[in-house]
PDB file of C-alpha atoms in Angstrom:
ATOM      1  CA  UNK A   1     -23.641  -3.501   6.120  1.00  0.00           C
ATOM      2  CA  UNK A   2     -21.008  -3.257   8.409  1.00  0.00           C
ATOM      3  CA  UNK A   3     -20.785  -0.514  11.263  1.00  0.00           C
ATOM      4  CA  UNK A   4     -19.587   2.535  10.870  1.00  0.00           C
ATOM      5  CA  UNK A   5     -17.551   3.901  13.697  1.00  0.00           C
ATOM      6  CA  UNK A   6     -15.759   7.172  13.884  1.00  0.00           C
ATOM      7  CA  UNK A   7     -13.118   7.866  16.522  1.00  0.00           C
ATOM      8  CA  UNK A   8     -12.284  11.667  17.071  1.00  0.00           C
ATOM      9  CA  UNK A   9      -8.837  11.649  19.331  1.00  0.00           C
ATOM     10  CA  UNK A  10      -7.855  15.038  20.616  1.00  0.00           C
ATOM     11  CA  UNK A  11      -5.507  14.216  24.011  1.00  0.00           C
ATOM     12  CA  UNK A  12      -1.856  14.526  23.970  1.00  0.00           C
ATOM     13  CA  UNK A  13      -0.260  11.524  22.600  1.00  0.00           C
ATOM     14  CA  UNK A  14       1.850  11.409  25.979  1.00  0.00           C
ATOM     15  CA  UNK A  15       0.308  13.675  28.480  1.00  0.00           C
ATOM     16  CA  UNK A  16      -1.751  10.336  29.455  1.00  0.00           C
ATOM     17  CA  UNK A  17      -2.700   7.135  28.683  1.00  0.00           C
ATOM     18  CA  UNK A  18      -5.844   8.875  26.864  1.00  0.00           C
ATOM     19  CA  UNK A  19      -4.245   8.030  23.114  1.00  0.00           C
ATOM     20  CA  UNK A  20      -2.683   4.958  24.132  1.00  0.00           C
ATOM     21  CA  UNK A  21      -6.480   3.837  24.989  1.00  0.00           C
ATOM     22  CA  UNK A  22      -7.900   4.893  21.976  1.00  0.00           C
ATOM     23  CA  UNK A  23      -5.583   3.343  19.710  1.00  0.00           C
ATOM     24  CA  UNK A  24      -5.803   0.002  21.633  1.00  0.00           C
ATOM     25  CA  UNK A  25      -9.541   0.596  21.071  1.00  0.00           C
ATOM     26  CA  UNK A  26      -9.680   1.246  17.561  1.00  0.00           C
ATOM     27  CA  UNK A  27      -7.488  -1.322  16.694  1.00  0.00           C
ATOM     28  CA  UNK A  28      -9.903  -4.124  18.575  1.00  0.00           C
ATOM     29  CA  UNK A  29     -12.584  -2.479  16.930  1.00  0.00           C
ATOM     30  CA  UNK A  30     -10.934  -2.535  13.408  1.00  0.00           C
ATOM     31  CA  UNK A  31      -9.992  -6.495  14.120  1.00  0.00           C
ATOM     32  CA  UNK A  32     -13.742  -7.105  15.581  1.00  0.00           C
ATOM     33  CA  UNK A  33     -15.187 -10.138  13.725  1.00  0.00           C
ATOM     34  CA  UNK A  34     -17.674  -8.007  12.329  1.00  0.00           C
ATOM     35  CA  UNK A  35     -15.570  -5.821  10.402  1.00  0.00           C
ATOM     36  CA  UNK A  36     -16.590  -2.358  11.235  1.00  0.00           C
ATOM     37  CA  UNK A  37     -15.533   0.613   9.172  1.00  0.00           C
ATOM     38  CA  UNK A  38     -13.311   2.753  11.672  1.00  0.00           C
ATOM     39  CA  UNK A  39     -12.350   6.127  10.775  1.00  0.00           C
ATOM     40  CA  UNK A  40      -9.678   7.997  13.580  1.00  0.00           C
ATOM     41  CA  UNK A  41      -9.361  11.969  13.427  1.00  0.00           C
ATOM     42  CA  UNK A  42      -6.206  13.010  15.268  1.00  0.00           C
ATOM     43  CA  UNK A  43      -6.978  16.750  16.640  1.00  0.00           C
ATOM     44  CA  UNK A  44      -5.683  19.114  19.012  1.00  0.00           C
ATOM     45  CA  UNK A  45      -2.458  17.471  20.413  1.00  0.00           C
ATOM     46  CA  UNK A  46      -3.321  14.024  19.334  1.00  0.00           C
ATOM     47  CA  UNK A  47      -2.029  15.284  15.850  1.00  0.00           C
ATOM     48  CA  UNK A  48       1.533  14.483  16.840  1.00  0.00           C
ATOM     49  CA  UNK A  49       0.679  10.717  16.624  1.00  0.00           C
ATOM     50  CA  UNK A  50       0.973  10.921  12.384  1.00  0.00           C
ATOM     51  CA  UNK A  51       4.446  12.351  12.952  1.00  0.00           C
ATOM     52  CA  UNK A  52       6.765   9.466  12.171  1.00  0.00           C
ATOM     53  CA  UNK A  53      10.105   8.455  13.936  1.00  0.00           C
ATOM     54  CA  UNK A  54       8.857   9.083  17.710  1.00  0.00           C
ATOM     55  CA  UNK A  55       9.696   6.439  20.260  1.00  0.00           C
ATOM     56  CA  UNK A  56       8.411   6.262  23.889  1.00  0.00           C
ATOM     57  CA  UNK A  57      11.717   6.909  26.004  1.00  0.00           C
ATOM     58  CA  UNK A  58      12.099   3.569  26.428  1.00  0.00           C
ATOM     59  CA  UNK A  59      13.343   2.674  23.023  1.00  0.00           C
ATOM     60  CA  UNK A  60      10.075   1.437  21.425  1.00  0.00           C
ATOM     61  CA  UNK A  61       7.587   2.984  19.391  1.00  0.00           C
ATOM     62  CA  UNK A  62       4.653   2.209  21.060  1.00  0.00           C
ATOM     63  CA  UNK A  63       2.178   4.387  19.737  1.00  0.00           C
ATOM     64  CA  UNK A  64       3.586   4.595  15.865  1.00  0.00           C
ATOM     65  CA  UNK A  65       3.160   0.836  16.061  1.00  0.00           C
ATOM     66  CA  UNK A  66      -0.581   0.933  17.077  1.00  0.00           C
ATOM     67  CA  UNK A  67      -1.104   3.400  14.617  1.00  0.00           C
ATOM     68  CA  UNK A  68       0.425   1.719  12.017  1.00  0.00           C
ATOM     69  CA  UNK A  69      -1.474  -1.494  13.140  1.00  0.00           C
ATOM     70  CA  UNK A  70      -4.542   0.422  12.780  1.00  0.00           C
ATOM     71  CA  UNK A  71      -3.777   1.559   9.225  1.00  0.00           C
ATOM     72  CA  UNK A  72      -2.900  -1.798   8.374  1.00  0.00           C
ATOM     73  CA  UNK A  73      -5.624  -3.156   9.900  1.00  0.00           C
ATOM     74  CA  UNK A  74      -8.141  -0.903   6.891  1.00  0.00           C
ATOM     75  CA  UNK A  75      -8.754   2.208   9.072  1.00  0.00           C
ATOM     76  CA  UNK A  76      -8.978   5.411   7.739  1.00  0.00           C
ATOM     77  CA  UNK A  77      -6.831   8.296   9.805  1.00  0.00           C
ATOM     78  CA  UNK A  78      -6.723  11.992   9.023  1.00  0.00           C
ATOM     79  CA  UNK A  79      -5.247  15.024  10.691  1.00  0.00           C
ATOM     80  CA  UNK A  80      -7.011  18.038  11.321  1.00  0.00           C
ATOM     81  CA  UNK A  81      -5.293  20.392   9.045  1.00  0.00           C
ATOM     82  CA  UNK A  82      -5.756  23.625  11.256  1.00  0.00           C
ATOM     83  CA  UNK A  83      -4.604  21.584  14.003  1.00  0.00           C
ATOM     84  CA  UNK A  84      -1.542  20.552  12.241  1.00  0.00           C
ATOM     85  CA  UNK A  85      -1.046  24.391  10.974  1.00  0.00           C
ATOM     86  CA  UNK A  86      -1.473  25.828  14.561  1.00  0.00           C
ATOM     87  CA  UNK A  87       1.660  23.303  15.484  1.00  0.00           C
ATOM     88  CA  UNK A  88       3.875  24.002  12.708  1.00  0.00           C
ATOM     89  CA  UNK A  89       3.378  20.058  11.563  1.00  0.00           C
ATOM     90  CA  UNK A  90       1.788  21.108   8.282  1.00  0.00           C
ATOM     91  CA  UNK A  91       4.777  20.754   6.089  1.00  0.00           C
ATOM     92  CA  UNK A  92       6.353  17.574   8.015  1.00  0.00           C
ATOM     93  CA  UNK A  93       6.384  13.773   6.163  1.00  0.00           C
ATOM     94  CA  UNK A  94       3.537  11.671   7.900  1.00  0.00           C
ATOM     95  CA  UNK A  95       2.848   8.156   8.587  1.00  0.00           C
ATOM     96  CA  UNK A  96       2.045   6.316   5.756  1.00  0.00           C
ATOM     97  CA  UNK A  97      -1.403   5.928   5.517  1.00  0.00           C
ATOM     98  CA  UNK A  98      -2.269   9.351   7.356  1.00  0.00           C
ATOM     99  CA  UNK A  99      -3.518  12.592   5.625  1.00  0.00           C
ATOM    100  CA  UNK A 100      -4.445  16.067   6.277  1.00  0.00           C
ATOM    101  CA  UNK A 101      -7.891  16.130   6.668  1.00  0.00           C
ATOM    102  CA  UNK A 102     -10.402  19.153   7.631  1.00  0.00           C
ATOM    103  CA  UNK A 103     -13.504  19.214   9.526  1.00  0.00           C
ATOM    104  CA  UNK A 104     -15.941  19.332   6.586  1.00  0.00           C
ATOM    105  CA  UNK A 105     -14.623  15.573   6.436  1.00  0.00           C
ATOM    106  CA  UNK A 106     -15.126  14.844  10.098  1.00  0.00           C
ATOM    107  CA  UNK A 107     -18.615  15.915  10.022  1.00  0.00           C
ATOM    108  CA  UNK A 108     -19.525  13.932   7.486  1.00  0.00           C
ATOM    109  CA  UNK A 109     -17.866  11.174   9.084  1.00  0.00           C
ATOM    110  CA  UNK A 110     -19.949  12.066  12.045  1.00  0.00           C
ATOM    111  CA  UNK A 111     -22.765  12.008  10.184  1.00  0.00           C
ATOM    112  CA  UNK A 112     -22.413   8.419   8.789  1.00  0.00           C
ATOM    113  CA  UNK A 113     -21.570   7.001  11.366  1.00  0.00           C
ATOM    114  CA  UNK A 114     -23.688   4.469  13.911  1.00  0.00           C
ATOM    115  CA  UNK A 115     -20.722   5.218  16.980  1.00  0.00           C
ATOM    116  CA  UNK A 116     -19.196   7.939  17.836  1.00  0.00           C
ATOM    117  CA  UNK A 117     -16.348   7.929  20.126  1.00  0.00           C
ATOM    118  CA  UNK A 118     -13.737  10.616  21.366  1.00  0.00           C
ATOM    119  CA  UNK A 119     -10.669  10.994  23.464  1.00  0.00           C
TER     120      UNK A 119
END
């Protein structure tokens, strides 16, 4: 039975490298030989990560590419409904493979997880 690893990201995507670090760790976990079940919940300012078409200021899509790789690796990604509503994002299109989630879902992930990481 694979390990269940829940990752909560709440840091602003462009305020520091915490989101980048979280996505890099999540991608390494999702690609690990033991194939853990990786779930990622975006909260607070991290909900912005789920919006398509962003660039890193140097013409690239660094964070978006990392999130897309994570989704392609089979990770489940949810966006906090309340956080998205508070930031006016609730009706905007999200990256394919992401969806609006809620705290009940996050609570279930945490209770079922073998490990919980926060960034």
